[in-house]
Coordinates of C-alpha atoms and ligand atoms in Angstrom, one line a residue:
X1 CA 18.1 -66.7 -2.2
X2 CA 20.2 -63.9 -3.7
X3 CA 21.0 -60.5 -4.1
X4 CA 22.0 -61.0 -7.9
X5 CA 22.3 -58.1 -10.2
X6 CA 22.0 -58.5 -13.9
X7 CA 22.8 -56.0 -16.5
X8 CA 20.4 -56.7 -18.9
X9 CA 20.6 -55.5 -22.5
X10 CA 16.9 -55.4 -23.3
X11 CA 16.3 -52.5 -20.8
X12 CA 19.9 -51.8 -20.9
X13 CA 19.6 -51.0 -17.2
X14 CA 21.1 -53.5 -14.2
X15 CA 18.2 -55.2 -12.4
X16 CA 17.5 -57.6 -9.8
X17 CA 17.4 -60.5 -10.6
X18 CA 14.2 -62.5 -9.7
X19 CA 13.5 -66.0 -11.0
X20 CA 9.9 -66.8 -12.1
X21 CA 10.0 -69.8 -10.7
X22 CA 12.3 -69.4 -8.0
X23 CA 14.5 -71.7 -7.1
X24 CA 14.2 -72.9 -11.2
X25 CA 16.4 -71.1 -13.6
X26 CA 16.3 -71.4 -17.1
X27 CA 18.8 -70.3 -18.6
X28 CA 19.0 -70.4 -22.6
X29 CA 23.0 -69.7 -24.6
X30 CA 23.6 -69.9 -28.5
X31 CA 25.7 -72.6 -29.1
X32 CA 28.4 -73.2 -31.7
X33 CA 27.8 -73.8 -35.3
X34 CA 29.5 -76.8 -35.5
X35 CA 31.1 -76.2 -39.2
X36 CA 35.3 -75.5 -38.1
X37 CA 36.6 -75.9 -35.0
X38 CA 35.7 -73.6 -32.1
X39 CA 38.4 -70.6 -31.6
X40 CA 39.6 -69.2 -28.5
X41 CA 37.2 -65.9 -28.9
X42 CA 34.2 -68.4 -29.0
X43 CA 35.6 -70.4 -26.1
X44 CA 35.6 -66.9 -23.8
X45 CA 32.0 -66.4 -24.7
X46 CA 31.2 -70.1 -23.4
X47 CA 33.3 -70.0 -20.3
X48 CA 31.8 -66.6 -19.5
X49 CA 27.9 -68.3 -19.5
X50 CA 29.9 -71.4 -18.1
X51 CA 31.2 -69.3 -14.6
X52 CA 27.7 -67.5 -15.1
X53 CA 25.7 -70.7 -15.0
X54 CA 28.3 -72.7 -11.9
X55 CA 27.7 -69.0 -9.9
X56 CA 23.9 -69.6 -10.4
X57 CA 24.1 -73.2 -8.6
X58 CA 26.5 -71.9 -6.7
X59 CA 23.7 -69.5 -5.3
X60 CA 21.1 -72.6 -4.7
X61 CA 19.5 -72.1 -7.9
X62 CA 18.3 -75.2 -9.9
X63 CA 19.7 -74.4 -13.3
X64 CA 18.0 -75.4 -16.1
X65 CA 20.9 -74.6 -18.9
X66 CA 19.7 -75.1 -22.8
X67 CA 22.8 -74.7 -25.2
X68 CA 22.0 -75.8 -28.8
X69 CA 24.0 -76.9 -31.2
X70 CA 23.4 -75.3 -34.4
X71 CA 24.1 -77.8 -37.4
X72 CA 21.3 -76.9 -39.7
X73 CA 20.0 -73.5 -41.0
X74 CA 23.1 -71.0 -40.4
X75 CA 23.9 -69.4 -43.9
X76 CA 26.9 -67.8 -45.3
X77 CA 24.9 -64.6 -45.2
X78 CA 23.5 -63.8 -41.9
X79 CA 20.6 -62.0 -43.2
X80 CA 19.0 -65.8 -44.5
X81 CA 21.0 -65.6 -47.9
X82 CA 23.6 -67.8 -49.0
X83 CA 24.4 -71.4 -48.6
X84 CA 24.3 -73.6 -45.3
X85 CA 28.1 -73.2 -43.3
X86 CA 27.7 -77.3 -42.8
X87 CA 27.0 -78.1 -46.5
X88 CA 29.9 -75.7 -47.8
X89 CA 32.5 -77.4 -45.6
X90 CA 31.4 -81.2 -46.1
X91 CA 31.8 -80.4 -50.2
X92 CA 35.4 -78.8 -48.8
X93 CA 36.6 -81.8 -46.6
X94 CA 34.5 -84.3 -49.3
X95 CA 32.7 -85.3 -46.1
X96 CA 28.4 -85.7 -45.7
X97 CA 27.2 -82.7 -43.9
X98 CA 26.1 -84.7 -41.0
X99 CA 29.9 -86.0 -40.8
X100 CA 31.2 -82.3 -40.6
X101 CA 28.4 -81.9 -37.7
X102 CA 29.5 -85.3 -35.5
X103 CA 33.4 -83.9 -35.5
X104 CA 32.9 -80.6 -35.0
X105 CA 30.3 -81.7 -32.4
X106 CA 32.8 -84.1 -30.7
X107 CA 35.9 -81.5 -31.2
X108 CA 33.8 -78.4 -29.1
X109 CA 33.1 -80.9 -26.4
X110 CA 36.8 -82.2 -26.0
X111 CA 37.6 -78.5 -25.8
X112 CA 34.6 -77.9 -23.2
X113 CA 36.5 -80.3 -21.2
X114 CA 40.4 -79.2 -21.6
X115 CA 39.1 -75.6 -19.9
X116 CA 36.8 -77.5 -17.5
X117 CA 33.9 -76.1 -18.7
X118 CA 30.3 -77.8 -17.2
X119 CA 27.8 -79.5 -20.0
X120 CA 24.8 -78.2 -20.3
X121 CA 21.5 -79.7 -18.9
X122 CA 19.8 -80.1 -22.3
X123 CA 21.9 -79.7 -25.5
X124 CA 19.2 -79.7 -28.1
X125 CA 20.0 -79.8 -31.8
X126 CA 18.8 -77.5 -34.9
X127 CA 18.3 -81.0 -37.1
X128 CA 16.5 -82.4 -34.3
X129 CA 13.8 -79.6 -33.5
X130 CA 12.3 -79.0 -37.4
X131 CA 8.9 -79.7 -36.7
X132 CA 9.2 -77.5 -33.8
X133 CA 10.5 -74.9 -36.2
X134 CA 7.8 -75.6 -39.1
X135 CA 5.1 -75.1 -36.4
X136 CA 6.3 -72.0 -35.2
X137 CA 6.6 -70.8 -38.6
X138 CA 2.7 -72.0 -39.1
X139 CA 1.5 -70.1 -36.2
X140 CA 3.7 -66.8 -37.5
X141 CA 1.6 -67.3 -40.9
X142 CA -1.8 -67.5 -39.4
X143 CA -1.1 -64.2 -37.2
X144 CA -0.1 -62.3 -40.4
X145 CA 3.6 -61.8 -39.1
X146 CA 5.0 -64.1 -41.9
X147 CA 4.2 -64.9 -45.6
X148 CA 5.5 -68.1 -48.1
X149 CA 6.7 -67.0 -51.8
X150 CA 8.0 -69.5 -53.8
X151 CA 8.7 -72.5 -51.3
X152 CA 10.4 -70.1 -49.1
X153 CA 8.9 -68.4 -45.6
X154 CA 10.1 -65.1 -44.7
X155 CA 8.8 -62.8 -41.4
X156 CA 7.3 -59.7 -42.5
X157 CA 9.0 -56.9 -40.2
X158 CA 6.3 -53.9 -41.3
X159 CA 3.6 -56.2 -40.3
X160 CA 5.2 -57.2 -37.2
X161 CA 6.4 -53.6 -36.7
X162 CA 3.0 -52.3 -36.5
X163 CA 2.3 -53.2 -33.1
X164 CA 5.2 -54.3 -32.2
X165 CA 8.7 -53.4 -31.9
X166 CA 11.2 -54.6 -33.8
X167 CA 14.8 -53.3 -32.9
X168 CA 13.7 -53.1 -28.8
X169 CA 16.9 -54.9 -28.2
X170 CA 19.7 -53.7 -30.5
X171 CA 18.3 -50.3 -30.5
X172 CA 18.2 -50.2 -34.4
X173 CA 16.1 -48.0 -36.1
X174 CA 13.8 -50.3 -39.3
X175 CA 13.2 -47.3 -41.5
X176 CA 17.5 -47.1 -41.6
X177 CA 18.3 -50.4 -41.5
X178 CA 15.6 -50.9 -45.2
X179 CA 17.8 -48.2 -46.5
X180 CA 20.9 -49.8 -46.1
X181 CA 19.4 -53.2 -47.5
X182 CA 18.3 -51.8 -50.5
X183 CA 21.2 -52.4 -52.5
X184 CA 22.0 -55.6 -51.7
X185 CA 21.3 -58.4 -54.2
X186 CA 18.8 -61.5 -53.7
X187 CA 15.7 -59.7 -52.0
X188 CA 13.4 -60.3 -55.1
X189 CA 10.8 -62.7 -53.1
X190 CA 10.8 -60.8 -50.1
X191 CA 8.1 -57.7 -49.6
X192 CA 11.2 -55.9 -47.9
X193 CA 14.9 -56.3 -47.6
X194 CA 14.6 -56.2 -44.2
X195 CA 12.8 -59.2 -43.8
X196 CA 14.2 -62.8 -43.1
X197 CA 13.6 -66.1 -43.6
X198 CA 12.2 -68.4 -41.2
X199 CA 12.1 -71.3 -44.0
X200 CA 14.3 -71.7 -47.4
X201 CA 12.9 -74.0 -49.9
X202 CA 15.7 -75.9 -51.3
X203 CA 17.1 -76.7 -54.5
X204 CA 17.8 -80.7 -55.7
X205 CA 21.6 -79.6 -54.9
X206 CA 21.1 -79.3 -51.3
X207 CA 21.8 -82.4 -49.6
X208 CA 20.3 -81.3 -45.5
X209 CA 16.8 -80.6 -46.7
X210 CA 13.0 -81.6 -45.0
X211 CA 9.4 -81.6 -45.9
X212 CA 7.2 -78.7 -45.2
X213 CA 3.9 -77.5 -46.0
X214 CA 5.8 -75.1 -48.3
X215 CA 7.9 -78.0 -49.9
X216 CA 11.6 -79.3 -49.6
X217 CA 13.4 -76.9 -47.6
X218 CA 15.5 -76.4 -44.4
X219 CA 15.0 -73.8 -41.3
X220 CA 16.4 -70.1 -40.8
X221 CA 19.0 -69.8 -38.0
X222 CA 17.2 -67.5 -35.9
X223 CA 14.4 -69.8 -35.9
X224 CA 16.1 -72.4 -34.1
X225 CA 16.7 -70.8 -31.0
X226 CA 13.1 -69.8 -31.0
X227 CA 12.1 -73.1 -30.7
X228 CA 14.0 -74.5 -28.6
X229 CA 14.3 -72.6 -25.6
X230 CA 10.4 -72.1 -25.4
X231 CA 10.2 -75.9 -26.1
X232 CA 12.5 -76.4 -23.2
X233 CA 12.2 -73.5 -21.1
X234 CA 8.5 -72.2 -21.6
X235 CA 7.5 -68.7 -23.6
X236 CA 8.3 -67.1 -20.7
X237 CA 12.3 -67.7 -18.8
X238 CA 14.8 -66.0 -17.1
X239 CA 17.7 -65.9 -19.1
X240 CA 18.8 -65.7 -23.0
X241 CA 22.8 -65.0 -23.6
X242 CA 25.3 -65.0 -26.0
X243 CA 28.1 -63.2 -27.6
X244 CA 27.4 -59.5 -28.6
X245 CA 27.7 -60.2 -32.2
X246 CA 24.4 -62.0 -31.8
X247 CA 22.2 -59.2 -30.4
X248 CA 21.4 -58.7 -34.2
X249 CA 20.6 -59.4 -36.2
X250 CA 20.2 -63.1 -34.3
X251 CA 18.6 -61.6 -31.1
X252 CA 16.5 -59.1 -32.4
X253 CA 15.4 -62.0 -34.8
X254 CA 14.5 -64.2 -31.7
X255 CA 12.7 -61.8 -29.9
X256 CA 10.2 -60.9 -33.2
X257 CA 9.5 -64.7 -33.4
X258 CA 8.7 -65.1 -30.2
X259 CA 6.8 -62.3 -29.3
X260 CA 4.9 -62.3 -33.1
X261 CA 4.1 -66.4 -32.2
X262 CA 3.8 -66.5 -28.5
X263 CA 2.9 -63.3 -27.4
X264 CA 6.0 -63.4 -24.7
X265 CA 9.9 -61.9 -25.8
X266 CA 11.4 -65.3 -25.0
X267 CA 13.7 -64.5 -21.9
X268 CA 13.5 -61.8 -19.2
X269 CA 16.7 -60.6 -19.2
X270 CA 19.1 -60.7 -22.0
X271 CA 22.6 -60.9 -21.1
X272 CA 25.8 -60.2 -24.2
X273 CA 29.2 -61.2 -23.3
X274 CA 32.4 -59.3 -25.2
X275 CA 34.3 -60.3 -27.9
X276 CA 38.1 -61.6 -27.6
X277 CA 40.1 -59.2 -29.9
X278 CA 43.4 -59.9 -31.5
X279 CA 45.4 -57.0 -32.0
X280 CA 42.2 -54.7 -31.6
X281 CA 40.3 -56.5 -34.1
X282 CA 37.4 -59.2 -32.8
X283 CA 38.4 -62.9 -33.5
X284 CA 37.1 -64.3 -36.1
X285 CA 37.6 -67.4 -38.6
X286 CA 36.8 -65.2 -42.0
X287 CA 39.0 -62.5 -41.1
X288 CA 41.8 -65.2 -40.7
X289 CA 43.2 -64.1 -37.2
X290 CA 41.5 -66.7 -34.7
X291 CA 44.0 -68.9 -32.7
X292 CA 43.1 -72.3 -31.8
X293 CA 42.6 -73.7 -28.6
X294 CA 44.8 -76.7 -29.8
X295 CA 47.3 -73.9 -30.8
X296 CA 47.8 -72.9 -26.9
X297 CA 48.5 -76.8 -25.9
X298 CA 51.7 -76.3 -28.0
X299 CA 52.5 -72.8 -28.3
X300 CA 52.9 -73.2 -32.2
X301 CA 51.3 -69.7 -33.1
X302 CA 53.0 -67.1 -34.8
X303 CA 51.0 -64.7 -31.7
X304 CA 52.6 -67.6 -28.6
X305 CA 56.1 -67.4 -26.9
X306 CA 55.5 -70.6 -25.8
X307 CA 52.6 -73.1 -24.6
X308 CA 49.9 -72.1 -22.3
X309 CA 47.6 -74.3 -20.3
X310 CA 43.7 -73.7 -21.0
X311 CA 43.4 -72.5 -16.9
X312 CA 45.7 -69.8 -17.7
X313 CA 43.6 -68.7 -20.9
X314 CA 40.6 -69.3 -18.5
X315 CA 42.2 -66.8 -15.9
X316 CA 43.0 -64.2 -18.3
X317 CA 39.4 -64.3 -19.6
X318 CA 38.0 -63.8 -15.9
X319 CA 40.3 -61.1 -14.9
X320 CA 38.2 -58.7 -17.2
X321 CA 34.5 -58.3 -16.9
X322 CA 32.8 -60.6 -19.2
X323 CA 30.5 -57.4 -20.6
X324 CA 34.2 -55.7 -21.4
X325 CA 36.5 -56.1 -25.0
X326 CA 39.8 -58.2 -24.3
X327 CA 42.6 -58.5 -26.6
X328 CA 44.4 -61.2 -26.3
X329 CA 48.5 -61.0 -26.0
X330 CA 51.6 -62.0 -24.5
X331 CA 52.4 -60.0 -21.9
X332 CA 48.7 -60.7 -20.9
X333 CA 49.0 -64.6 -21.2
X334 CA 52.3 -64.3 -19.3
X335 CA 50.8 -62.1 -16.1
X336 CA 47.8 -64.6 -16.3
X337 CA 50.0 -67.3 -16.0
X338 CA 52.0 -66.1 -13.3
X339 CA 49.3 -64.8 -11.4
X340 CA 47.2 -68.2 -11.6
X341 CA 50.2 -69.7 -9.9
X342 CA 50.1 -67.4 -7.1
X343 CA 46.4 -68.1 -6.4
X344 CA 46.6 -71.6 -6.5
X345 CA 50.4 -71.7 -4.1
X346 CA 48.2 -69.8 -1.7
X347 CA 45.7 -72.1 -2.1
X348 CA 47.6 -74.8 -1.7
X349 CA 49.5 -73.5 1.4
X350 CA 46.1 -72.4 3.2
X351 CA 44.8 -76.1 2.6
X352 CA 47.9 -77.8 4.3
X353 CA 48.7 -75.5 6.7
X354 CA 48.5 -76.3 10.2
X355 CA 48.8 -73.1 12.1
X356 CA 48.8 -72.0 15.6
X357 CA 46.0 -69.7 15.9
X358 CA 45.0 -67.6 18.1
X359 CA 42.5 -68.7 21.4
X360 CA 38.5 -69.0 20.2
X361 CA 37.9 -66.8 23.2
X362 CA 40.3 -63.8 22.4
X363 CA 37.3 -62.4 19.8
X364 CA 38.2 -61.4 16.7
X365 CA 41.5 -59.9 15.8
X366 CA 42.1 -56.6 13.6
X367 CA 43.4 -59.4 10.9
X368 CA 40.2 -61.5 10.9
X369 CA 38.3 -58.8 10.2
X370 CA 40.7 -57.7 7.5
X371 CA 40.1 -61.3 5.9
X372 CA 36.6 -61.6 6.6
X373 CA 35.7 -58.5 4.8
X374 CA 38.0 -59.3 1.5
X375 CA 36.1 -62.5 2.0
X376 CA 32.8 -61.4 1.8
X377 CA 33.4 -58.7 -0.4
X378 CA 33.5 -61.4 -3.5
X379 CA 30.3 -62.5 -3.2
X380 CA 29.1 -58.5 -3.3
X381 CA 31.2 -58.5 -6.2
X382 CA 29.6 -61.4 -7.8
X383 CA 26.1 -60.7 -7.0
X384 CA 26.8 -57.2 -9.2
X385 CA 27.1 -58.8 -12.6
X386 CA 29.2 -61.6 -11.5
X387 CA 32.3 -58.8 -11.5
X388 CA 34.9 -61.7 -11.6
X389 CA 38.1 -59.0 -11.9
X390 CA 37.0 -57.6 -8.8
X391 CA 36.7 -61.2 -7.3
X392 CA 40.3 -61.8 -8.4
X393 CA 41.4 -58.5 -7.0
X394 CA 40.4 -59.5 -3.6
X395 CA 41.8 -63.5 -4.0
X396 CA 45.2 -61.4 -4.3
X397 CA 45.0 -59.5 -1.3
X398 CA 44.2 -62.3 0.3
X399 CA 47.1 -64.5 -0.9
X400 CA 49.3 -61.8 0.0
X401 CA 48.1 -62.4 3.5
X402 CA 48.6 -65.8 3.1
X403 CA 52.4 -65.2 2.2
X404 CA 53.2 -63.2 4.9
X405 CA 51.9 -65.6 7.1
X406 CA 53.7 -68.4 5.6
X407 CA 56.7 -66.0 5.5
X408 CA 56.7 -65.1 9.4
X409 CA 55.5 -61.2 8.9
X410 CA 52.1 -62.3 10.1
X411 CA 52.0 -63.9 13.4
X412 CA 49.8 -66.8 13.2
X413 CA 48.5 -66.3 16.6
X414 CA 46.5 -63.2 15.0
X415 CA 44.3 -65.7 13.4
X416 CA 41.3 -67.4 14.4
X417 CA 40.7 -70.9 13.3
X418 CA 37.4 -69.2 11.7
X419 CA 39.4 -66.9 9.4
X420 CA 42.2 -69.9 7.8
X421 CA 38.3 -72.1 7.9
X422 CA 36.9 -68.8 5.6
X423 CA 40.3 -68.4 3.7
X424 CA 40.2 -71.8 2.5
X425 CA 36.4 -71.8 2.0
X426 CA 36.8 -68.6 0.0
X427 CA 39.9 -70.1 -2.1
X428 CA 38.2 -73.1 -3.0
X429 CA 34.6 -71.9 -4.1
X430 CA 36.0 -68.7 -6.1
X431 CA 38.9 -70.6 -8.0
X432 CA 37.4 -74.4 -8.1
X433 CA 34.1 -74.4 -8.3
X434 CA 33.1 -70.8 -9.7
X435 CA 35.8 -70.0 -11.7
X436 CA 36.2 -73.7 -12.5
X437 CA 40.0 -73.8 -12.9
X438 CA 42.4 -76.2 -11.6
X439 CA 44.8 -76.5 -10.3
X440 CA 48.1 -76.2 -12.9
X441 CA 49.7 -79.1 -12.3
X442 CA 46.2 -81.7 -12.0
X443 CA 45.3 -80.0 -15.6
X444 CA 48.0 -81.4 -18.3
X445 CA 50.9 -82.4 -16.5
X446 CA 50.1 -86.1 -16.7
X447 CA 48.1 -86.2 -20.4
X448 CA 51.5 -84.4 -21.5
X449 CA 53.7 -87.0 -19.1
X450 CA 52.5 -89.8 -20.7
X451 CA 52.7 -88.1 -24.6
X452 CA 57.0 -87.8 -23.4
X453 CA 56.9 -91.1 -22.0
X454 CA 55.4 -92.8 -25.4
X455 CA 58.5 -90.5 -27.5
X456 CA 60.8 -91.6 -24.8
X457 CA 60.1 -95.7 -25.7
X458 CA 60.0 -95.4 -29.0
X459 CA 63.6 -93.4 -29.1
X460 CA 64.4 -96.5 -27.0
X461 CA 63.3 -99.0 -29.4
X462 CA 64.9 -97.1 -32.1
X463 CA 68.4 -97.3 -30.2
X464 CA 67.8 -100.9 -29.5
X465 CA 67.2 -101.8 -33.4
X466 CA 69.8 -99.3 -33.9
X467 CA 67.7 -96.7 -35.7
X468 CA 69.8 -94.0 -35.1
X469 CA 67.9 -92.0 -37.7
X470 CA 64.7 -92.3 -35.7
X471 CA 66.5 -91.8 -32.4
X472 CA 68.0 -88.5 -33.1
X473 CA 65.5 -87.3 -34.7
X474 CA 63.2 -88.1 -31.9
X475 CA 65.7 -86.2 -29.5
X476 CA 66.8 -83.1 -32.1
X477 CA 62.9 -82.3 -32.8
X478 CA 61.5 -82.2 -29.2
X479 CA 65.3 -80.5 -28.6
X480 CA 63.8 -77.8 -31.0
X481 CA 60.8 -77.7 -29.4
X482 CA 62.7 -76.4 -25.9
X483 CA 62.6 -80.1 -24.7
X484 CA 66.0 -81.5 -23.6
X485 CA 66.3 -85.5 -23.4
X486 CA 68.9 -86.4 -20.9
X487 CA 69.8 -90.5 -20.7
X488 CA 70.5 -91.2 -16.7
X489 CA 71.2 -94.1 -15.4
X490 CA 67.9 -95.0 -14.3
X491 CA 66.0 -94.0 -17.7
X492 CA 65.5 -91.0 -20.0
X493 CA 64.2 -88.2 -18.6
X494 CA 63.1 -84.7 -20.1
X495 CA 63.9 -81.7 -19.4
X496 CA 61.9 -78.0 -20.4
X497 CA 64.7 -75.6 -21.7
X498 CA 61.7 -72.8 -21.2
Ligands
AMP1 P1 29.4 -69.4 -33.7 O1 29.9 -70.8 -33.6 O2 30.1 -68.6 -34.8 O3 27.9 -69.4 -33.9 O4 29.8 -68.7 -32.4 C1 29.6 -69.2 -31.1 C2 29.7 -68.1 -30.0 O5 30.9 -67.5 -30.0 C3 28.6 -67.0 -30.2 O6 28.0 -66.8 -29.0 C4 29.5 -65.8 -30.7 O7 28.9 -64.6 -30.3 C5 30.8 -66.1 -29.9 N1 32.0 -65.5 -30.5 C6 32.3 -65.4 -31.8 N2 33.5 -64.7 -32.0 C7 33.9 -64.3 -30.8 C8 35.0 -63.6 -30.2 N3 35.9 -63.1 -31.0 N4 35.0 -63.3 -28.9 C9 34.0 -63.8 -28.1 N5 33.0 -64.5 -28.5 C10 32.9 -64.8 -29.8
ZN2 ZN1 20.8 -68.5 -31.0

């Protein structure tokens, strides 16, 4: 079907891939804890999986593609300590949990679609999966690899570690990891600090909180995932990803519940994508240096010269290698931007064009075969770990062919109708529907038309009831914004200063 390569981080090696139930892929991604709204470093680890996911159909695969929701069970404290992230905020925002859950839910999808990014086939949810969870924990009792102590369930890592092996994926060592533990408060109930809890019995104070055999309570994160993809995907599928922060203790977490309860390590081939970095430092909401994708649509951040549309933020994301660190900045955002444009001009030009080629019985030209190899080449390059740059790399050359042809240094009668045919095959399955960008001008440029055209009537209004207050201010405040209001004779119209 393929010749896909995979680097996967559980053998740390790159492998073939191969489906176990070819032409079915499952394919399982953490999804957002739905507690804040989603920042631009979690919105590069889900376009990554979303261009790794369209590649996969792209390829003929039928994708299965399981991406929870988490809105129960993620504590402060990763290690199963803490209080829940959803109960914390709705006491913040005087909200019930579930309320905090619905609008972070329905913010992270409005931002799934601003960068174009495919839905999932199944979007399961934590709440909606605990008697999944509470039998997995059951089973994990019975075989010895978990133990209840006062209401609460934790997995017992020296049980599990005798015939097992727990670090396989993160590479961490137990005996260091119970040395490092052993100072931190709150591991009284547990046999060792390096276990964690697959059930948390709850206090009267905790509002999200269901029966168990072990009484009132509410699910460990890592358990969720567990559950779900086997429920969805079987104990044995292709492919678990998520950010590398995950690998552990999440990961490692996941792979000790599956394996301790099933017998199988969950997915085949475990794939991490790279964190965004802000001024060499990962994104994060606690350390107070995220930047929202909200904050690109109008530039006002403190990092931005100016707004950025969400395909340029997507293009700057694929130009590195989604296994590599990327720190985000200007001069970055601004190359991306400039360099989107050029892609989609040649695009556009190689769609439209209607060019005198060359005879179909003259064979193939020095320049076809130039094109056809650049061509081909990207799907080589995707096939080996879906190397996007590289991709990229090639789409240039290309467009620089198409320039000089537009521009007269490339004599059209050097092309066969075959290569502009491949060109704009190439263009349009690399940019559209792999990459999943669009083009600049489909993206924004009429939501944002029509925002100008509401301030434009109401300034109008204003003038009419002579609200010169509201008028001007109307006019000075986008004016401040780099947007210039000019009254013609047919209307208003507006003018970017940028
Ligand atoms: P969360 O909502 O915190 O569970 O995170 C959702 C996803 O975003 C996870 O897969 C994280 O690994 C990922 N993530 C968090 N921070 C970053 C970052 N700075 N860059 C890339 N991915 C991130
Ligand atoms: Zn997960």
């Amino acid at each position: 079907m393929s010749d896909l390569h995979i680097y996967n981080s559980l053998t740390r090696l790159k492998e073939k891939f191969v489906p176990i139930h070819a032409p079915n892929v499952g394919l399982y991604v953490c999804g957002p804890t739905v507690y804040s709204d989603a920042h631009i470093g979690n919105i590069r680890t889900f376009s990554s999986f979303d261009m790794i996911h369209r590649y996969l159909v792209h390829s003929g695969y039928k994708v299965r593609y399981v991406r929870n929701i988490t809105d129960a069970g993620h504590l402060t404290n990763e290690r199963g300590e803490g209080v829940n992230r959803m109960e914390s905020q709705a006491k913040l925002e005087s909200l019930e949990p579930m309320e905090i859950v619905q609008k972070y839910t329905v913010g992270f999808h409005a931002i799934c679609d601003l960068f174009n990014l495919n839905p999932p086939t199944i979007e399961p949810t934590a709440t909606g999966h605990i008697l999944e969870q509470i039998e997995m924990i059951e089973v994990l009792i019975q075989k010895g690899y978990a133990y209840s102590v006062n209401g609460s369930v934790y997995f017992d890592v020296k049980a599990y570690q005798e015939n097992h092996n727990y670090g396989i994926l993160s590479g961490r060592n137990i005996d260091e990891l119970i040395a490092g533990y052993r100072d931190l408060d709150g591991q009284e109930e547990k046999k060792n600090s390096i276990d964690f809890a697959l059930w948390k019995a709850a206090t009267p104070a905790h509002i999200m909180q269901w029966r168990s055999p072990w009484g009132m309570g509410f699910p460990g994160w890592h358990l969720e995932c567990s559950a779900m993809s086997t429920k969805y995907l079987g104990n044995e599928f292709d492919i678990h990803g998520g950010g590398m922060d995950l690998k552990f203790p999440h990961h490692e977490c996941e792979i000790a519940q599956n394996e301790g309860c099933t017998g199988h390590q969950g997915a085949r081939y475990w794939m991490h994508t790279n964190m965004l970095n802000f001024n060499g430092q990962k994104m994060s909401k606690s350390l107070g240096n995220s930047i929202l994708p909200a904050e690109f649509l109008t530039g006002n951040h403190p990092l931005l010269d100016k707004a950025y549309s969400p395909m340029v933020v997507k293009f700057l994301f694929l130009q590195t290698h989604y296994s590599s660190e990327l720190d985000i900045n200007i001069k970055g955002l601004q190359d991306a931007e400039k360099g989107l444009k050029r892609l989609m001009d040649a695009r556009k030009e190689i769609l439209h064009a209607k060019y005198d080629v060359q005879n179909t019985n003259d064979g193939k030209s020095e320049m076809d075969m130039q094109i056809e190899k650049l061509c081909i080449d990207c799907k080589e390059f995707m096939d080996d770990d879906f190397n996007t740059a590289r991709v990229i790399a090639n789409l240039f050359e290309l467009s620089t062919i198409i320039n000089s042809i537009k521009g007269g240094q490339i004599n059209t009668k050097e092309l066969s109708g075959e290569s502009v045919a491949l060109l704009r095959k190439t263009f349009d399955a690399y940019l559209l529907h792999i990459f999943g960008l669009q083009p600049l001008e489909e993206n924004n440029s009429t939501a944002l038309d029509q925002v100008m055209q509401v301030l434009i009537d109401l300034r109008k209004d204003a003038k009419v009831k002579k609200d010169f207050a509201t008028s001007d201010k109307i006019r000075n405040e986008l004016a401040a914004k780099g947007i210039q209001l000019k009254d013609e004779k047919d209307g208003t119209v507006s003018y970017s200063m940028n």
